[in-house]
Coordinates of C-alpha atoms and ligand atoms in Angstrom, one line a residue:
M1 CA -40.2 -33.4 -13.3
K2 CA -38.6 -32.5 -10.0
K3 CA -35.4 -30.5 -10.3
V4 CA -32.4 -29.4 -8.2
D5 CA -30.6 -26.2 -8.9
V6 CA -26.8 -25.9 -8.9
I7 CA -24.8 -22.8 -8.0
L8 CA -21.1 -22.7 -8.9
G9 CA -18.1 -20.5 -9.6
L10 CA -17.2 -19.7 -13.2
Q11 CA -13.6 -18.4 -12.6
W12 CA -10.8 -19.4 -10.2
G13 CA -12.9 -19.5 -6.9
D14 CA -13.8 -16.8 -4.5
E15 CA -16.5 -15.4 -6.8
G16 CA -18.9 -14.9 -3.8
K17 CA -20.6 -18.2 -3.7
G18 CA -21.1 -18.1 0.0
K19 CA -23.0 -14.8 -0.1
V20 CA -25.2 -15.8 -3.0
V21 CA -26.1 -19.3 -1.5
D22 CA -27.1 -17.5 1.7
V23 CA -29.2 -15.0 -0.2
L24 CA -31.0 -17.7 -2.2
T25 CA -31.5 -20.2 0.6
P26 CA -34.9 -18.9 1.6
N27 CA -36.2 -20.3 -1.8
Y28 CA -35.0 -23.8 -0.9
D29 CA -35.5 -26.4 1.7
V30 CA -32.2 -28.1 1.3
V31 CA -28.6 -26.8 0.6
A32 CA -26.0 -29.4 -0.3
R33 CA -22.2 -29.1 -0.8
F34 CA -21.0 -31.5 -3.5
Q35 CA -17.2 -31.3 -3.7
G36 CA -14.0 -29.7 -2.2
G37 CA -13.4 -29.4 1.5
P38 CA -11.7 -26.9 3.8
N39 CA -9.7 -25.5 0.9
A40 CA -13.0 -23.5 0.4
G41 CA -13.6 -20.2 2.3
H42 CA -17.2 -19.0 1.7
T43 CA -17.9 -15.6 3.3
L44 CA -21.3 -14.3 4.3
E45 CA -22.1 -11.0 5.9
F46 CA -25.4 -9.9 7.5
E47 CA -26.6 -7.8 10.4
G48 CA -23.0 -6.5 10.9
Q49 CA -21.5 -10.1 11.3
K50 CA -19.2 -11.8 9.0
Y51 CA -18.8 -15.7 8.9
V52 CA -16.4 -17.8 6.8
L53 CA -17.5 -21.3 6.1
R54 CA -15.1 -24.0 4.9
S55 CA -16.9 -27.4 4.9
I56 CA -20.4 -26.5 6.1
P57 CA -23.0 -25.5 3.5
S58 CA -23.8 -21.8 3.3
G59 CA -27.5 -22.5 3.9
I60 CA -26.9 -22.8 7.6
F61 CA -27.9 -19.2 8.5
Q62 CA -31.4 -19.1 6.9
G63 CA -33.7 -20.8 9.4
D64 CA -34.6 -24.5 9.6
K65 CA -33.2 -25.7 6.3
I66 CA -31.6 -29.1 5.8
N67 CA -27.9 -28.9 5.0
I68 CA -26.1 -31.8 3.5
I69 CA -22.4 -32.5 3.0
G70 CA -22.3 -34.9 0.1
N71 CA -20.1 -37.9 -0.8
G72 CA -17.9 -35.7 -3.1
V73 CA -16.7 -33.6 -0.2
V74 CA -13.5 -34.2 1.8
I75 CA -13.7 -33.5 5.6
D76 CA -11.1 -32.7 8.0
P77 CA -12.7 -33.6 11.4
A78 CA -10.4 -31.2 13.4
L79 CA -11.3 -28.2 11.1
F80 CA -14.9 -29.3 10.9
K81 CA -15.1 -29.3 14.8
A82 CA -13.5 -25.9 15.0
E83 CA -15.9 -24.5 12.3
A84 CA -19.1 -26.1 13.9
E85 CA -18.1 -25.0 17.4
A86 CA -17.5 -21.4 16.3
L87 CA -20.9 -21.4 14.7
A88 CA -22.6 -22.8 17.8
A89 CA -20.8 -20.2 19.9
S90 CA -22.4 -17.5 17.8
G91 CA -25.9 -19.0 18.2
H92 CA -26.0 -21.3 15.2
D93 CA -26.0 -24.8 16.4
L94 CA -26.0 -27.2 13.4
T95 CA -26.4 -30.6 15.1
E96 CA -30.0 -31.1 14.0
R97 CA -29.8 -29.5 10.7
L98 CA -26.6 -30.9 9.1
R99 CA -26.4 -34.4 7.6
I100 CA -23.1 -35.9 6.4
S101 CA -22.6 -38.5 3.7
K102 CA -21.0 -41.8 5.0
K103 CA -19.2 -41.9 1.6
A104 CA -17.5 -38.5 2.1
H105 CA -13.7 -39.1 2.5
L106 CA -11.7 -38.0 5.6
I107 CA -8.6 -35.8 5.4
L108 CA -6.1 -37.4 7.7
P109 CA -3.3 -35.5 9.5
T110 CA -0.8 -37.3 7.2
H111 CA -2.7 -36.1 4.2
R112 CA -1.9 -32.5 5.3
V113 CA 1.7 -33.5 5.7
L114 CA 1.8 -35.1 2.2
D115 CA 0.3 -32.0 0.7
A116 CA 3.2 -29.9 2.2
A117 CA 5.8 -32.6 1.2
Y118 CA 4.6 -32.7 -2.5
E119 CA 4.4 -28.9 -2.7
S120 CA 7.9 -28.6 -1.3
A121 CA 9.3 -31.3 -3.7
K122 CA 7.9 -29.3 -6.6
G123 CA 9.8 -26.2 -5.8
D124 CA 9.1 -23.4 -8.3
A125 CA 6.5 -25.6 -10.1
K126 CA 4.4 -25.8 -6.9
V127 CA 0.6 -25.5 -7.3
G128 CA 0.3 -23.1 -4.4
T129 CA -2.3 -25.3 -2.7
T130 CA -4.2 -24.3 0.5
G131 CA -2.2 -26.9 2.4
K132 CA -5.3 -28.6 3.7
G133 CA -4.5 -32.1 2.3
I134 CA -7.0 -31.9 -0.5
G135 CA -4.9 -33.5 -3.3
P136 CA -3.6 -36.4 -1.2
T137 CA -7.1 -37.2 0.1
Y138 CA -8.7 -37.3 -3.3
T139 CA -5.6 -39.3 -4.5
D140 CA -6.4 -42.0 -1.9
K141 CA -10.1 -41.9 -2.8
V142 CA -9.3 -42.6 -6.5
S143 CA -6.6 -45.2 -5.5
R144 CA -9.3 -47.0 -3.4
T145 CA -7.3 -46.6 -0.2
G146 CA -9.2 -43.7 1.3
V147 CA -10.8 -43.5 4.7
R148 CA -14.5 -42.5 4.7
V149 CA -16.9 -41.1 7.2
G150 CA -18.7 -44.4 7.3
D151 CA -15.5 -46.0 8.5
I152 CA -15.9 -44.2 11.8
L153 CA -18.6 -46.7 12.6
H154 CA -16.7 -49.8 11.7
N155 CA -13.2 -50.9 12.8
F156 CA -12.0 -47.3 12.6
E157 CA -8.6 -47.7 14.4
A158 CA -7.4 -50.4 12.0
V159 CA -8.5 -48.5 8.9
Y160 CA -6.8 -45.3 10.2
T161 CA -3.6 -47.0 11.2
L162 CA -3.2 -48.7 7.8
A163 CA -3.7 -45.5 5.9
K164 CA -1.4 -43.6 8.2
S165 CA 1.4 -46.2 7.9
R166 CA 1.2 -46.0 4.0
H167 CA 1.6 -42.3 4.2
E168 CA 4.5 -42.6 6.6
E169 CA 6.3 -44.9 4.2
I170 CA 5.8 -42.3 1.4
L171 CA 7.0 -39.4 3.7
K172 CA 10.0 -41.6 4.7
G173 CA 11.0 -42.1 1.1
M174 CA 10.8 -38.3 0.6
N175 CA 12.9 -37.6 3.6
F176 CA 10.3 -35.1 4.8
S177 CA 10.4 -34.5 8.5
Y178 CA 7.2 -33.6 10.4
E179 CA 5.5 -33.8 13.7
I180 CA 1.9 -34.6 14.0
S181 CA 1.2 -35.7 17.5
D182 CA -0.7 -32.5 18.4
L183 CA -2.5 -32.5 15.1
E184 CA -3.5 -36.1 15.6
K185 CA -4.9 -35.4 19.1
T186 CA -7.2 -32.6 17.8
W187 CA -8.1 -34.7 14.8
F188 CA -9.3 -37.6 17.0
E189 CA -11.3 -35.2 19.1
G190 CA -12.8 -34.1 15.8
V191 CA -13.7 -37.6 14.9
E192 CA -15.5 -38.0 18.3
F193 CA -17.3 -34.6 17.6
L194 CA -18.4 -35.8 14.1
K195 CA -20.3 -38.7 15.7
K196 CA -22.8 -36.2 17.1
F197 CA -24.1 -35.6 13.5
T198 CA -26.4 -37.8 11.4
F199 CA -24.5 -39.8 8.9
V200 CA -26.5 -40.6 5.8
D201 CA -26.5 -42.2 2.4
S202 CA -26.7 -38.8 0.8
E203 CA -27.8 -40.2 -2.6
Y204 CA -31.0 -41.7 -1.0
E205 CA -31.5 -38.8 1.3
I206 CA -31.3 -36.2 -1.5
N207 CA -33.4 -38.2 -4.0
K208 CA -36.1 -38.7 -1.4
L209 CA -36.2 -35.0 -0.8
I210 CA -36.3 -34.4 -4.6
Q211 CA -39.3 -36.8 -4.9
A212 CA -41.0 -35.1 -2.1
D213 CA -40.8 -31.9 -4.1
R214 CA -38.5 -30.2 -1.6
P215 CA -36.4 -27.6 -3.5
V216 CA -32.7 -28.4 -3.4
L217 CA -29.8 -26.0 -4.0
C218 CA -26.4 -27.6 -4.6
E219 CA -23.4 -25.5 -3.6
G220 CA -20.1 -25.7 -5.4
A221 CA -16.8 -24.8 -4.1
Q222 CA -13.7 -23.5 -6.0
G223 CA -14.5 -22.6 -9.6
T224 CA -14.6 -24.0 -13.1
L225 CA -11.1 -22.9 -14.0
L226 CA -9.8 -25.0 -11.0
D227 CA -11.6 -28.1 -12.2
V228 CA -9.3 -31.2 -12.2
D229 CA -10.3 -32.0 -15.8
F230 CA -11.1 -28.6 -17.4
G231 CA -9.0 -26.2 -15.4
S232 CA -5.4 -25.2 -16.1
Y233 CA -4.0 -28.6 -15.2
P234 CA -1.9 -29.2 -13.1
F235 CA -2.6 -25.8 -11.5
V236 CA -6.1 -26.9 -10.3
T237 CA -7.7 -28.5 -7.3
S238 CA -8.4 -32.2 -7.2
S239 CA -12.1 -32.4 -7.7
N240 CA -14.7 -31.7 -10.4
T241 CA -15.9 -28.2 -9.6
I242 CA -18.2 -28.1 -12.6
C243 CA -21.9 -28.9 -12.7
A244 CA -21.4 -32.6 -13.4
G245 CA -19.7 -32.6 -9.9
A246 CA -23.1 -32.1 -8.4
C247 CA -24.3 -35.3 -9.9
T248 CA -21.2 -37.4 -8.8
G249 CA -20.8 -35.6 -5.5
L250 CA -24.4 -36.1 -4.3
G251 CA -25.9 -38.9 -6.3
I252 CA -28.2 -36.8 -8.4
A253 CA -29.1 -37.8 -12.0
P254 CA -28.2 -35.3 -14.7
T255 CA -31.8 -35.2 -15.7
S256 CA -32.6 -33.8 -12.3
V257 CA -30.5 -30.7 -12.7
G258 CA -32.7 -27.6 -13.2
E259 CA -31.2 -24.1 -13.2
V260 CA -27.4 -23.9 -13.3
K261 CA -26.5 -20.6 -11.7
G262 CA -23.0 -19.4 -12.6
I263 CA -21.3 -16.9 -10.5
F264 CA -18.5 -14.5 -11.7
K265 CA -16.8 -11.4 -10.4
A266 CA -17.0 -8.3 -12.5
Y267 CA -13.3 -8.7 -12.9
C268 CA -10.9 -11.7 -12.2
T269 CA -8.9 -13.0 -9.4
R270 CA -6.7 -16.1 -8.8
V271 CA -4.9 -17.3 -5.7
G272 CA -2.0 -19.8 -6.2
S273 CA 0.1 -20.5 -9.3
G274 CA -1.1 -21.1 -12.9
P275 CA -2.1 -19.1 -16.0
F276 CA -4.1 -15.9 -15.7
P277 CA -4.2 -14.2 -19.1
T278 CA -5.7 -10.9 -18.0
E279 CA -3.6 -10.6 -14.8
L280 CA -2.5 -7.0 -14.1
F281 CA 0.9 -6.3 -12.6
D282 CA 0.4 -2.5 -12.3
T283 CA -1.2 -0.1 -10.0
T284 CA -4.6 -0.8 -11.6
G285 CA -4.2 -4.5 -10.3
D286 CA -3.2 -3.2 -6.9
K287 CA -6.2 -0.9 -6.8
M288 CA -8.6 -3.8 -7.6
C289 CA -6.9 -5.8 -4.8
D290 CA -7.2 -3.0 -2.3
I291 CA -10.8 -2.0 -3.1
G292 CA -11.9 -5.7 -3.5
R293 CA -10.0 -6.7 -0.3
E294 CA -8.6 -9.5 -2.3
F295 CA -7.0 -11.6 0.3
G296 CA -7.7 -15.4 0.7
S297 CA -10.3 -16.1 3.3
V298 CA -8.5 -19.4 4.2
T299 CA -4.8 -18.7 3.7
G300 CA -4.8 -14.9 3.9
R301 CA -2.7 -14.9 0.6
K302 CA -3.0 -11.9 -1.6
R303 CA -5.1 -12.7 -4.7
R304 CA -3.8 -11.9 -8.1
C305 CA -6.2 -9.5 -9.9
G306 CA -7.0 -8.7 -13.5
W307 CA -9.7 -7.6 -16.0
L308 CA -12.7 -9.8 -16.8
D309 CA -11.8 -12.6 -19.2
L310 CA -14.7 -13.3 -21.6
I311 CA -12.9 -16.2 -23.3
A312 CA -12.5 -18.0 -19.9
L313 CA -16.1 -17.0 -18.9
K314 CA -17.7 -18.3 -22.1
Y315 CA -15.7 -21.6 -21.7
A316 CA -17.1 -21.9 -18.1
V317 CA -20.7 -21.2 -19.4
M318 CA -20.3 -23.9 -22.0
I319 CA -18.9 -26.6 -19.7
N320 CA -21.6 -26.1 -17.1
G321 CA -24.5 -25.3 -19.2
V322 CA -25.1 -22.2 -17.2
S323 CA -28.7 -20.9 -17.4
E324 CA -28.4 -17.8 -15.2
L325 CA -25.5 -15.6 -14.5
I326 CA -24.7 -13.8 -11.2
M327 CA -22.3 -10.9 -11.3
M328 CA -20.5 -10.1 -8.1
K329 CA -18.3 -7.4 -6.6
S330 CA -19.6 -4.9 -9.3
D331 CA -19.0 -2.0 -6.7
V332 CA -15.2 -2.8 -6.8
L333 CA -15.1 -1.2 -10.3
N334 CA -16.8 2.1 -9.1
D335 CA -13.7 4.2 -9.4
F336 CA -12.1 3.3 -12.8
E337 CA -12.0 5.7 -15.7
T338 CA -11.8 2.9 -18.2
L339 CA -12.7 -0.8 -17.9
K340 CA -11.5 -3.6 -20.1
I341 CA -12.9 -7.0 -21.0
A342 CA -10.8 -9.6 -22.8
V343 CA -12.6 -10.7 -25.9
G344 CA -9.9 -12.7 -27.7
Y345 CA -6.4 -14.1 -27.1
K346 CA -3.5 -13.7 -29.4
I347 CA -1.1 -16.7 -29.1
N348 CA 2.0 -16.7 -31.3
G349 CA 0.4 -14.1 -33.5
V350 CA -2.7 -16.1 -34.0
V351 CA -6.1 -14.9 -32.7
T352 CA -8.3 -17.4 -30.9
D353 CA -11.5 -17.3 -28.8
E354 CA -10.7 -20.7 -27.2
F355 CA -9.0 -21.4 -23.9
P356 CA -5.6 -23.1 -24.8
Y357 CA -4.5 -26.5 -23.6
E358 CA -0.9 -25.4 -22.9
T359 CA -0.4 -23.7 -19.5
D360 CA 2.8 -22.1 -20.7
A361 CA 1.2 -20.4 -23.7
V362 CA 2.1 -16.8 -23.9
I363 CA -1.3 -15.1 -24.2
E364 CA -1.8 -11.6 -25.3
P365 CA -5.4 -10.6 -24.4
I366 CA -7.4 -8.6 -26.9
Y367 CA -9.4 -6.0 -25.0
K368 CA -12.6 -4.2 -25.5
E369 CA -12.7 -0.9 -23.6
F370 CA -15.7 0.5 -21.7
K371 CA -16.2 3.9 -20.1
G372 CA -16.3 3.3 -16.3
W373 CA -19.4 4.5 -14.4
N374 CA -17.3 6.4 -12.0
C375 CA -19.9 6.6 -9.2
D376 CA -20.9 4.7 -6.1
I377 CA -23.4 1.9 -7.0
N378 CA -23.5 0.3 -3.5
D379 CA -26.8 1.7 -2.6
I380 CA -28.6 0.9 -5.8
R381 CA -31.3 -1.7 -5.2
E382 CA -33.1 -1.8 -8.6
Y383 CA -31.6 -2.5 -12.0
K384 CA -33.3 0.5 -13.6
D385 CA -31.3 2.9 -11.3
F386 CA -27.8 1.7 -12.6
P387 CA -25.9 4.2 -14.7
V388 CA -25.8 3.5 -18.4
E389 CA -22.1 2.9 -18.3
F390 CA -22.8 0.0 -15.9
T391 CA -25.7 -1.5 -17.9
N392 CA -23.5 -1.3 -21.1
Y393 CA -20.8 -3.3 -19.3
A394 CA -23.2 -5.9 -17.9
E395 CA -25.4 -6.3 -21.0
F396 CA -22.3 -6.8 -23.2
I397 CA -21.3 -9.7 -21.0
E398 CA -24.8 -11.4 -21.0
K399 CA -25.1 -10.8 -24.8
E400 CA -21.6 -12.4 -25.4
C401 CA -22.4 -15.3 -23.1
G402 CA -25.9 -15.8 -24.3
V403 CA -27.2 -16.1 -20.8
P404 CA -29.1 -13.5 -18.7
I405 CA -27.5 -11.9 -15.6
K406 CA -30.2 -12.5 -13.0
I407 CA -28.5 -11.2 -9.9
I408 CA -26.0 -8.3 -9.4
S409 CA -24.1 -7.9 -6.1
V410 CA -22.9 -4.4 -5.1
G411 CA -21.4 -5.2 -1.7
P412 CA -20.6 -8.0 0.7
D413 CA -23.8 -7.8 2.7
R414 CA -26.9 -9.8 2.1
A415 CA -28.9 -6.6 1.4
E416 CA -26.5 -5.4 -1.3
T417 CA -28.1 -7.6 -3.9
I418 CA -30.2 -6.7 -6.9
F419 CA -32.5 -9.2 -8.6
R420 CA -33.7 -8.8 -12.2
Ligands
LIG501 P1 -16.6 -17.7 -2.2 O1 -15.4 -18.6 -1.9 O2 -16.9 -17.8 -3.6 O3 -17.7 -17.8 -1.3 O4 -16.0 -16.2 -2.1 P2 -15.1 -15.6 -0.9 O5 -16.0 -15.5 0.3 O6 -13.9 -16.4 -0.7 O7 -14.7 -14.2 -1.5 C1 -15.6 -13.2 -1.8 C2 -15.3 -12.0 -1.0 O8 -16.0 -10.9 -1.5 C3 -15.8 -12.1 0.5 O9 -15.0 -11.4 1.3 C4 -17.2 -11.5 0.4 O10 -17.6 -10.9 1.6 C5 -16.9 -10.4 -0.6 N1 -18.1 -10.0 -1.5 C6 -19.1 -10.8 -2.0 N2 -19.8 -10.1 -2.8 C7 -19.4 -8.8 -2.8 C8 -19.7 -7.6 -3.5 O11 -20.6 -7.6 -4.3 N3 -19.0 -6.5 -3.3 C9 -17.9 -6.5 -2.5 N4 -17.2 -5.4 -2.3 N5 -17.5 -7.6 -1.8 C10 -18.2 -8.8 -2.0
LIG502 P1 -13.5 -21.2 -2.7 O1 -14.5 -22.3 -2.6 C1 -9.7 -20.0 -4.6 C2 -6.8 -23.1 -5.3 C3 -5.5 -23.0 -4.5 C4 -4.5 -23.7 -5.4 C5 -5.3 -24.8 -6.1 C6 -5.1 -26.1 -5.4 O2 -13.3 -20.4 -1.5 O3 -13.7 -20.5 -4.0 P2 -6.0 -27.2 -3.2 O4 -5.7 -26.8 -1.7 O5 -7.4 -27.3 -3.5 O6 -5.2 -28.4 -3.5 O7 -5.3 -26.0 -4.0 O8 -6.7 -24.3 -5.9 N1 -8.0 -23.1 -4.5 C7 -8.8 -22.0 -4.3 N2 -8.7 -20.7 -4.8 N3 -10.9 -20.3 -3.9 C8 -11.0 -21.6 -3.4 O9 -12.1 -22.0 -2.8 C9 -9.9 -22.5 -3.6 N4 -9.7 -23.8 -3.3 C10 -8.5 -24.1 -3.8 O10 -5.1 -21.7 -4.2 O11 -4.1 -22.7 -6.5
LIG503 MG1 -13.4 -18.4 -1.1

């Protein structure tokens, strides 16, 4: 049976998906994004260069691979143009290698304004979105009033104008003032630019590739704990970030899913509002943030940092049926005397090992402590060379999750990767 592999984040995003997809791409012929949009920021580093991808799959740097943007993705033509042009300027022209689903939805300039208006109306209860119009675009998709890539080919002005006028009515009702003429101009230039690419029915495209035995890697964005159904709702994104999202976001049958590769950081970060049981508010958290350079690749916001949360990780492993774990940013913990992993939660005096429904639950994490390895692991390239304190930490995680850690990352560069 022909299979596709899925790679996705197990925490609150920014686990290092971009790096790992790039590293694994030589094993595949096709890399396909299945959800999210320019709220994502996937960083890749090699040969002294750093690239941040938002809507374009992270397989784009590894030779002549096919890259697909699936129907589950939302695209902002203005941001897409800027991203693709920057890549072309650095010698990575995508025109022949990227295919875009006609069923992917377009983020309109007014979607971005609506995102800002809704956030502003929420005041202190705001989600802390990336401000890219993600929520309003998926809202229109589900409300059956969205604008799709395929519309560009048919009666586009009318479809656009109708959607825009609906948004304007909402914004008028909210008394939200805005100015979009410049944004609209760049947006329409983006729409013209998009026409250079091949629009496809990605479900046929990808299933033909699967039938032809061409190995496919599906790339997730965000992370499981930001999933619209299973994350800490309402502090989530607006798509299904979990493995099932690869099926609905590309048109792949569940029976076609092979390996599910789950990525996690050796600690935790979160950007935006919402629960984070192991968050650190002290100098230890600041140290993780500094060493890990934990600032959002899209918004530049400081990421909240804390210890690894095994309750959350096991939840993500369960929801996704993870078959292989990938541990990232291990080097960030090089210089800590003691490391902690949350192995339980105490909520109102009751101990649990389940992620609670309530986002306002006061959670006291129960920690297991580990002796830190206290040395530089960045140059290690073989698992056998890791210090015992490191292998104790990693092997505890895989034992608890019941899934092997197959890849360990010890630095942002492609080369700083250990396979087991
Ligand atoms: P993504 O959204 O999941 O692709 O992750 P981001 O690119 O937003 O954030 C991960 C950050 O960590 C990027 O700046 C990467 O260059 C960096 N990174 C990835 N792996 C490692 C690692 O093993 N060690 C260190 N120190 N940095 C890493
Ligand atoms: P990558 O793919 C981290 C967070 C936002 C906010 C919430 C909703 O790089 O891992 P949205 O703009 O999606 O409506 O924001 O989700 N968020 C991310 N956090 N990494 C991401 O993507 C994120 N994409 C969205 O900060 O809390
Ligand atoms: Mg990111």
